[in-house]
mmCIF file with all atom_site columns, C-alpha atoms in Angstrom:
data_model
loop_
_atom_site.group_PDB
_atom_site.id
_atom_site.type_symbol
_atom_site.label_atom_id
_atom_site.label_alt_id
_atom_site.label_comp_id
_atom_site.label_asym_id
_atom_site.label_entity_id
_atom_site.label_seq_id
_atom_site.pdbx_PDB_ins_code
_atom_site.Cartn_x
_atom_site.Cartn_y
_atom_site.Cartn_z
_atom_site.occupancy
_atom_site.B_iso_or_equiv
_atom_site.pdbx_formal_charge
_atom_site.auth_seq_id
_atom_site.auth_comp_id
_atom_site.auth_asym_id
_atom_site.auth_atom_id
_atom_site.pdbx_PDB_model_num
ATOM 1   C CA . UNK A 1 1   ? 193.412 19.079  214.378 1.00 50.00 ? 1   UNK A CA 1
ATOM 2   C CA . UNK A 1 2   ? 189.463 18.296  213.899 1.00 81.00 ? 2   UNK A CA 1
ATOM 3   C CA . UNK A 1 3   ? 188.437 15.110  213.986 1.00 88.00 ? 3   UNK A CA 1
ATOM 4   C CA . UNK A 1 4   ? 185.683 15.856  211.739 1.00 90.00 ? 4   UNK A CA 1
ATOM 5   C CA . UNK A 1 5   ? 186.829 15.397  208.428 1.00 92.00 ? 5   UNK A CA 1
ATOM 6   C CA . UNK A 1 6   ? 188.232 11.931  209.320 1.00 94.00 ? 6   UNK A CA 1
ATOM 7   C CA . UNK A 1 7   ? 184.276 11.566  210.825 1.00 94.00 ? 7   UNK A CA 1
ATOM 8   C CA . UNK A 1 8   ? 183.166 12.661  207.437 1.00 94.00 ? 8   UNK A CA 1
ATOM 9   C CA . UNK A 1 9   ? 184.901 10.092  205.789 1.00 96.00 ? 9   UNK A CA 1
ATOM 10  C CA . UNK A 1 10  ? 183.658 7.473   207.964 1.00 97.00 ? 10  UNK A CA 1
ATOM 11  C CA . UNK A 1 11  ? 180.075 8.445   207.590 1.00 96.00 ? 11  UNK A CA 1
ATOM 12  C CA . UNK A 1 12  ? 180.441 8.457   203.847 1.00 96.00 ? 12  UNK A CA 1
ATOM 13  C CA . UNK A 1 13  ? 181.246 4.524   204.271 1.00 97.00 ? 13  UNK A CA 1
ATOM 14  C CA . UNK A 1 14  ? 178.439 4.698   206.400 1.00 96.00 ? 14  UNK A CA 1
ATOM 15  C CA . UNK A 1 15  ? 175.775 5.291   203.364 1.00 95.00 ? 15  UNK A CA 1
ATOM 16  C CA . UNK A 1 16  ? 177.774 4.130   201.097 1.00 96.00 ? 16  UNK A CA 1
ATOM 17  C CA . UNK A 1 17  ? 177.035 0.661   203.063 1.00 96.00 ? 17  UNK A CA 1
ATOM 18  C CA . UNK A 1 18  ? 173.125 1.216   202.784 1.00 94.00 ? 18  UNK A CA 1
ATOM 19  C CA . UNK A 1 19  ? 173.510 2.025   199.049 1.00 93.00 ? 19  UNK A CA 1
ATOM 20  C CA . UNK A 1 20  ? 175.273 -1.290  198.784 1.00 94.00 ? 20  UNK A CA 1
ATOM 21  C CA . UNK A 1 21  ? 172.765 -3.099  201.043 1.00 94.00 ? 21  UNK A CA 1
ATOM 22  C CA . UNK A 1 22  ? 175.676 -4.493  203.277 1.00 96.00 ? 22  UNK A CA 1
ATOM 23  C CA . UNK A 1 23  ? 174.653 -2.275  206.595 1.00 96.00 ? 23  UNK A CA 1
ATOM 24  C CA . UNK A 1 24  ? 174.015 -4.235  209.376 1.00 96.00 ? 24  UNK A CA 1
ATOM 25  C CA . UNK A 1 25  ? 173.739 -1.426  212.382 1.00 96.00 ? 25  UNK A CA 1
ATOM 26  C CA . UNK A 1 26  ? 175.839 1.325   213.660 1.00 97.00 ? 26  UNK A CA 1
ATOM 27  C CA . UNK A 1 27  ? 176.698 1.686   217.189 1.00 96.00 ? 27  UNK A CA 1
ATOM 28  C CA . UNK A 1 28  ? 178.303 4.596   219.260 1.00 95.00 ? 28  UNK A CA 1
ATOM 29  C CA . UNK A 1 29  ? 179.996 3.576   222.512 1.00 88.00 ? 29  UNK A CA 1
ATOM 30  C CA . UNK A 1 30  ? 182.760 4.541   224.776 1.00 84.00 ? 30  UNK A CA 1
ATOM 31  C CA . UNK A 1 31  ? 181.637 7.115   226.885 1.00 81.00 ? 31  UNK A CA 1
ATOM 32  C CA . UNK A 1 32  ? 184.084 9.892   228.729 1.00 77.00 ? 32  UNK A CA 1
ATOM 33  C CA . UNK A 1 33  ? 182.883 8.973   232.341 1.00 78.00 ? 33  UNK A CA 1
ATOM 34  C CA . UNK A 1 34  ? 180.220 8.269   233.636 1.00 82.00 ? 34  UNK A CA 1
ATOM 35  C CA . UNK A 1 35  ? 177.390 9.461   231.212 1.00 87.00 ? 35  UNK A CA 1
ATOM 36  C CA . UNK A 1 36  ? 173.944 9.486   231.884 1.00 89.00 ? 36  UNK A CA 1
ATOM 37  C CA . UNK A 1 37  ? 173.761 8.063   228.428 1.00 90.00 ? 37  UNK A CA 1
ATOM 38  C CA . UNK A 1 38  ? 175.820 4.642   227.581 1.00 91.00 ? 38  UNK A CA 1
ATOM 39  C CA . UNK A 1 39  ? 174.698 3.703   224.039 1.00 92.00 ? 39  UNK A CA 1
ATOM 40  C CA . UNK A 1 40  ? 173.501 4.808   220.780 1.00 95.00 ? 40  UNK A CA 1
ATOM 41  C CA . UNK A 1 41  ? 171.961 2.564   218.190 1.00 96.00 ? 41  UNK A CA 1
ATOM 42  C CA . UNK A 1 42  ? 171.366 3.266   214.182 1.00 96.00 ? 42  UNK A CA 1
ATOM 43  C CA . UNK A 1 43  ? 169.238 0.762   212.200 1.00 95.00 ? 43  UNK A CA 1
ATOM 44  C CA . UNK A 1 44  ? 166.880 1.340   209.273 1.00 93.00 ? 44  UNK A CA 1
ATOM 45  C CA . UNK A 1 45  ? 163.329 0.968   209.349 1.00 92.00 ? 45  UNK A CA 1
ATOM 46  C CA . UNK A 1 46  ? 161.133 0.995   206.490 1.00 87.00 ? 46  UNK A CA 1
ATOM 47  C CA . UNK A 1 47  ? 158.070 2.869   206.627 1.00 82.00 ? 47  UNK A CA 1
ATOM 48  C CA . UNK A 1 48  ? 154.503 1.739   204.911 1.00 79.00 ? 48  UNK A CA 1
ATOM 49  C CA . UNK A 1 49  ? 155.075 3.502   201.783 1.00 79.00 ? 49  UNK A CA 1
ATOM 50  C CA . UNK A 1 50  ? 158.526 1.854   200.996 1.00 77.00 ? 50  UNK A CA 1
ATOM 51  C CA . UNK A 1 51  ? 160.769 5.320   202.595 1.00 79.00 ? 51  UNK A CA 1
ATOM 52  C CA . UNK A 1 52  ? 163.693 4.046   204.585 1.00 87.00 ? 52  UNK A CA 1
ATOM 53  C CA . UNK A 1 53  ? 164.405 5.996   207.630 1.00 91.00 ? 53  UNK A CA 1
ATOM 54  C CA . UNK A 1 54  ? 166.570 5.414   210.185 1.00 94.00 ? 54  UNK A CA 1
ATOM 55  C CA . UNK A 1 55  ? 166.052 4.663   213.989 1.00 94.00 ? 55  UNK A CA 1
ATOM 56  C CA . UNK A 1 56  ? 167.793 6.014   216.742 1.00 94.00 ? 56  UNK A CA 1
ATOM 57  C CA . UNK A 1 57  ? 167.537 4.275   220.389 1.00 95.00 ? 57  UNK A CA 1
ATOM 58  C CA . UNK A 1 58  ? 169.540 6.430   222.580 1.00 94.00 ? 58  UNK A CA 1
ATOM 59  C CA . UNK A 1 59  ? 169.872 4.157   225.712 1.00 93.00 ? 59  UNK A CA 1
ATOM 60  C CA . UNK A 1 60  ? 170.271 6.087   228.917 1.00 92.00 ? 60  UNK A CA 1
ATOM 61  C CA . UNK A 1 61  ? 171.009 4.832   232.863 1.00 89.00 ? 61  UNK A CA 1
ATOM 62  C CA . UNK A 1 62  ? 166.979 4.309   233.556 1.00 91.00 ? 62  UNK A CA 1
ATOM 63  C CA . UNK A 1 63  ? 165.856 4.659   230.306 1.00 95.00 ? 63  UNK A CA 1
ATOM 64  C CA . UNK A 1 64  ? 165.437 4.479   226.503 1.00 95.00 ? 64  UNK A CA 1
ATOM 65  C CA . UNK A 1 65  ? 164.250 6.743   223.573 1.00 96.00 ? 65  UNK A CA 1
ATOM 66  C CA . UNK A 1 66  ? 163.602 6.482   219.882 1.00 95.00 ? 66  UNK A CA 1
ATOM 67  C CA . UNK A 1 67  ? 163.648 8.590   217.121 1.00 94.00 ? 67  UNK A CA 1
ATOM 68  C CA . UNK A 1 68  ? 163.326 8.389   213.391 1.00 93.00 ? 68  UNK A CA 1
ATOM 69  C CA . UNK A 1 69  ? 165.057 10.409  210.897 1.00 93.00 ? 69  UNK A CA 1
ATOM 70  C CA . UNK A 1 70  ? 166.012 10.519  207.299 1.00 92.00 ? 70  UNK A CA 1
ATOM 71  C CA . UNK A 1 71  ? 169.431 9.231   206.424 1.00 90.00 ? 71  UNK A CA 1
ATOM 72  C CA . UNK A 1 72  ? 170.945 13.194  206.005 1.00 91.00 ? 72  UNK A CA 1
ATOM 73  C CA . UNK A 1 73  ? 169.382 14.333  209.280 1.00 93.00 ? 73  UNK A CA 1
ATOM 74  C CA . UNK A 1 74  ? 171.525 11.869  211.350 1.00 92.00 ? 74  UNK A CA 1
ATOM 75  C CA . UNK A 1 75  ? 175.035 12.905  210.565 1.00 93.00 ? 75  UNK A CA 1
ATOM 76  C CA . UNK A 1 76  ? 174.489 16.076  212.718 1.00 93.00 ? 76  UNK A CA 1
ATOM 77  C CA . UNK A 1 77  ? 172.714 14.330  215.265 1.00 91.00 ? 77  UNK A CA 1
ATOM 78  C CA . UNK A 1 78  ? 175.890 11.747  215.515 1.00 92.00 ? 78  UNK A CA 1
ATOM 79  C CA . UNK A 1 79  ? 178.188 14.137  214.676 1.00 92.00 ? 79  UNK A CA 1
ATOM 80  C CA . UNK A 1 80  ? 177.294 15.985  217.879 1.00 91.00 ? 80  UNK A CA 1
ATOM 81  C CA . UNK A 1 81  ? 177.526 13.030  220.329 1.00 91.00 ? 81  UNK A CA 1
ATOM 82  C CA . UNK A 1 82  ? 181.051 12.271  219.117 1.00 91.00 ? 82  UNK A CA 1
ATOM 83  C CA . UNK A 1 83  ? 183.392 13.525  221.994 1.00 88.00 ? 83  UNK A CA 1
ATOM 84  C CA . UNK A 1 84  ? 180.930 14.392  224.618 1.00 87.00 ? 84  UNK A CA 1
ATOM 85  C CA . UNK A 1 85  ? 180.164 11.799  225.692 1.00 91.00 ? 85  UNK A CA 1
ATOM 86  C CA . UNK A 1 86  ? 181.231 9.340   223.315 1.00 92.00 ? 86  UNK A CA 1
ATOM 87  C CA . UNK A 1 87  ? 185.060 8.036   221.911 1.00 92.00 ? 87  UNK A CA 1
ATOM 88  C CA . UNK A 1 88  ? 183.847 5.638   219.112 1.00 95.00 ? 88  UNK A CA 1
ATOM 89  C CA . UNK A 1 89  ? 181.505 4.595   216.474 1.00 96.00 ? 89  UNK A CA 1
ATOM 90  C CA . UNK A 1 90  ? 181.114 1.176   214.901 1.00 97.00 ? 90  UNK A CA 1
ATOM 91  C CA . UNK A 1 91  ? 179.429 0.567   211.978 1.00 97.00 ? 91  UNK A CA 1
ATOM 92  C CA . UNK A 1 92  ? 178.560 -3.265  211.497 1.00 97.00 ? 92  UNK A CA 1
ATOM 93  C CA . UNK A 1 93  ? 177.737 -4.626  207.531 1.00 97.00 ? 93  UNK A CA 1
ATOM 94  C CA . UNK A 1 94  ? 177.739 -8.091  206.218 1.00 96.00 ? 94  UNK A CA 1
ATOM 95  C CA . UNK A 1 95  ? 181.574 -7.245  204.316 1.00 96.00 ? 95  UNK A CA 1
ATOM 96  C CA . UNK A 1 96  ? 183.383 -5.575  207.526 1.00 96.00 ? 96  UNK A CA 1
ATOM 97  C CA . UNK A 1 97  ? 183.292 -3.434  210.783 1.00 97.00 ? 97  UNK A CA 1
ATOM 98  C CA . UNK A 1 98  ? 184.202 -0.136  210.503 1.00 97.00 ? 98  UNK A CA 1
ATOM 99  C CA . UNK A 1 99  ? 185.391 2.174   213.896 1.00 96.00 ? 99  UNK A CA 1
ATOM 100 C CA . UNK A 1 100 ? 186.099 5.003   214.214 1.00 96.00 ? 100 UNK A CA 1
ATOM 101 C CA . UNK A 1 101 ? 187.437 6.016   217.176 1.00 95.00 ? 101 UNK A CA 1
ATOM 102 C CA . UNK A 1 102 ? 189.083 9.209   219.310 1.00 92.00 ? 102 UNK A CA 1
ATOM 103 C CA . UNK A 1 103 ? 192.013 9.060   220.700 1.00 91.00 ? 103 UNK A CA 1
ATOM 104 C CA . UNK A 1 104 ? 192.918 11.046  224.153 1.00 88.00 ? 104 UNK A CA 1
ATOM 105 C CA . UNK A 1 105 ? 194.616 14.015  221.728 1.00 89.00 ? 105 UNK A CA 1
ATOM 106 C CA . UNK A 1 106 ? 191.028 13.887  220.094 1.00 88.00 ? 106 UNK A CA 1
ATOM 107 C CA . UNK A 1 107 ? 192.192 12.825  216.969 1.00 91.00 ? 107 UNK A CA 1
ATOM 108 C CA . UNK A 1 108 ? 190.458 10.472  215.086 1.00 93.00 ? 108 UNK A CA 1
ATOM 109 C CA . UNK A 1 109 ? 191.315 7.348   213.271 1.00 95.00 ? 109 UNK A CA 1
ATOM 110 C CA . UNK A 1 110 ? 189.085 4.556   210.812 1.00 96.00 ? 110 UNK A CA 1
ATOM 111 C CA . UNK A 1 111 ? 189.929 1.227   211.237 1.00 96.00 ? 111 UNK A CA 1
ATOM 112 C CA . UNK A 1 112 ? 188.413 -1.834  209.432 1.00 96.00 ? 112 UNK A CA 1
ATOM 113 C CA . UNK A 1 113 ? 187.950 -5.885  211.027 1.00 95.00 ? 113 UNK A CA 1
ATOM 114 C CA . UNK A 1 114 ? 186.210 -8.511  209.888 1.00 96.00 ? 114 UNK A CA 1
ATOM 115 C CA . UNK A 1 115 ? 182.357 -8.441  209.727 1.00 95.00 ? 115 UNK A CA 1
ATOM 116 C CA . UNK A 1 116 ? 180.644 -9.715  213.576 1.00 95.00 ? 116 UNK A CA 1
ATOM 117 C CA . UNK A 1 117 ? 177.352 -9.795  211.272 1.00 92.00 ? 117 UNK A CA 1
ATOM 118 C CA . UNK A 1 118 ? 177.255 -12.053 208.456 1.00 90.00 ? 118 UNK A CA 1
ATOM 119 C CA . UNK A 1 119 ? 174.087 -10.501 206.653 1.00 91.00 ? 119 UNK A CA 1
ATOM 120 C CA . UNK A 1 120 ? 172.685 -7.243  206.341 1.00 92.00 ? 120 UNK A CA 1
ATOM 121 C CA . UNK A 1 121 ? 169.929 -5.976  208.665 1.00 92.00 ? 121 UNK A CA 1
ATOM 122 C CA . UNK A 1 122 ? 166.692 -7.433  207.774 1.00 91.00 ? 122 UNK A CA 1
ATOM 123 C CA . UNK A 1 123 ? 165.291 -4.362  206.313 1.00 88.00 ? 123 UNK A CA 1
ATOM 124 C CA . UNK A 1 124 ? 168.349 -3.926  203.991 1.00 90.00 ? 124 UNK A CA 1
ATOM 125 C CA . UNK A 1 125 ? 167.486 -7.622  202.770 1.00 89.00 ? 125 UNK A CA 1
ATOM 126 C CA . UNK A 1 126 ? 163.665 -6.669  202.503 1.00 87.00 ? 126 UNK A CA 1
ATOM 127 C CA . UNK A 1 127 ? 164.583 -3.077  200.556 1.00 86.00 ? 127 UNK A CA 1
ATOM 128 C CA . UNK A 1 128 ? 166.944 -5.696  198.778 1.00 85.00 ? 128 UNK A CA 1
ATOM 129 C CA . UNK A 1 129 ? 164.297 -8.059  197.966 1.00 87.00 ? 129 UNK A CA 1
ATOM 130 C CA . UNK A 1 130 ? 162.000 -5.239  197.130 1.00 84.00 ? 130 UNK A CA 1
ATOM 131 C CA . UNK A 1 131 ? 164.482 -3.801  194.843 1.00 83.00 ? 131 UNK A CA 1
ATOM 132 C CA . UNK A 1 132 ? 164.341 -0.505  196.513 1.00 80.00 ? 132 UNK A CA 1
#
């Protein structure tokens, strides 16, 4: 079985947690071995004229690298990291932490804990205070 639709259905809580200004960050870790890349991190960023996009710092062995996309362009670009190299994705908001994680069958599973951030990311609050 795929683990994609249960993916799906945790990157629909994903924006569904930036629609209601509770996202925090979203983090994939776990790696299968030893990876030349051991982290990838999601936050918003909000550009001069108001547009949200979203940052992502892929954080290699000697290295780091950024990129910024819109919202829709990152599913596929987290979609593809998701079992080479990496087992799980936590998304943080200010109401709970979501994971989803693979198992060694490569089936995958959402699980919900209580929030490690208490607030939104500060550009959530600022989009928040902005009305946006």
């Amino acid at each position: 079985m795929s683990y994609e639709p249960i993916f799906a259905l945790f990157w629909e809580r994903v924006k569904q947690s930036i629609e209601d200004k509770t996202f925090a960050k979203l983090t994939l870790a776990k790696t299968i071995g030893d990876t030349e890349i051991k982290n990838v991190y999601v936050r918003p960023v909000l550009l001069e004229n108001d547009v949200m996009q979203m940052s992502v710092i892929s954080r290699f062995k000697t290295e780091e690298t950024e990129s910024f996309h819109s919202l829709e362009e990152i599913y596929p670009v987290l979609f593809s990291l998701m079992n080479k190299p990496f087992l799980s994705a936590l998304l943080f908001t200010s109401e709970q932490d979501v994971v989803f994680k693979l198992n060694k069958k490569r089936a995958g599973s959402i699980t919900e804990q209580a929030p490690t951030f208490l607030n939104p990311s500060d550009v959530i609050l600022e989009m928040k205070a902005k009305g946006i």
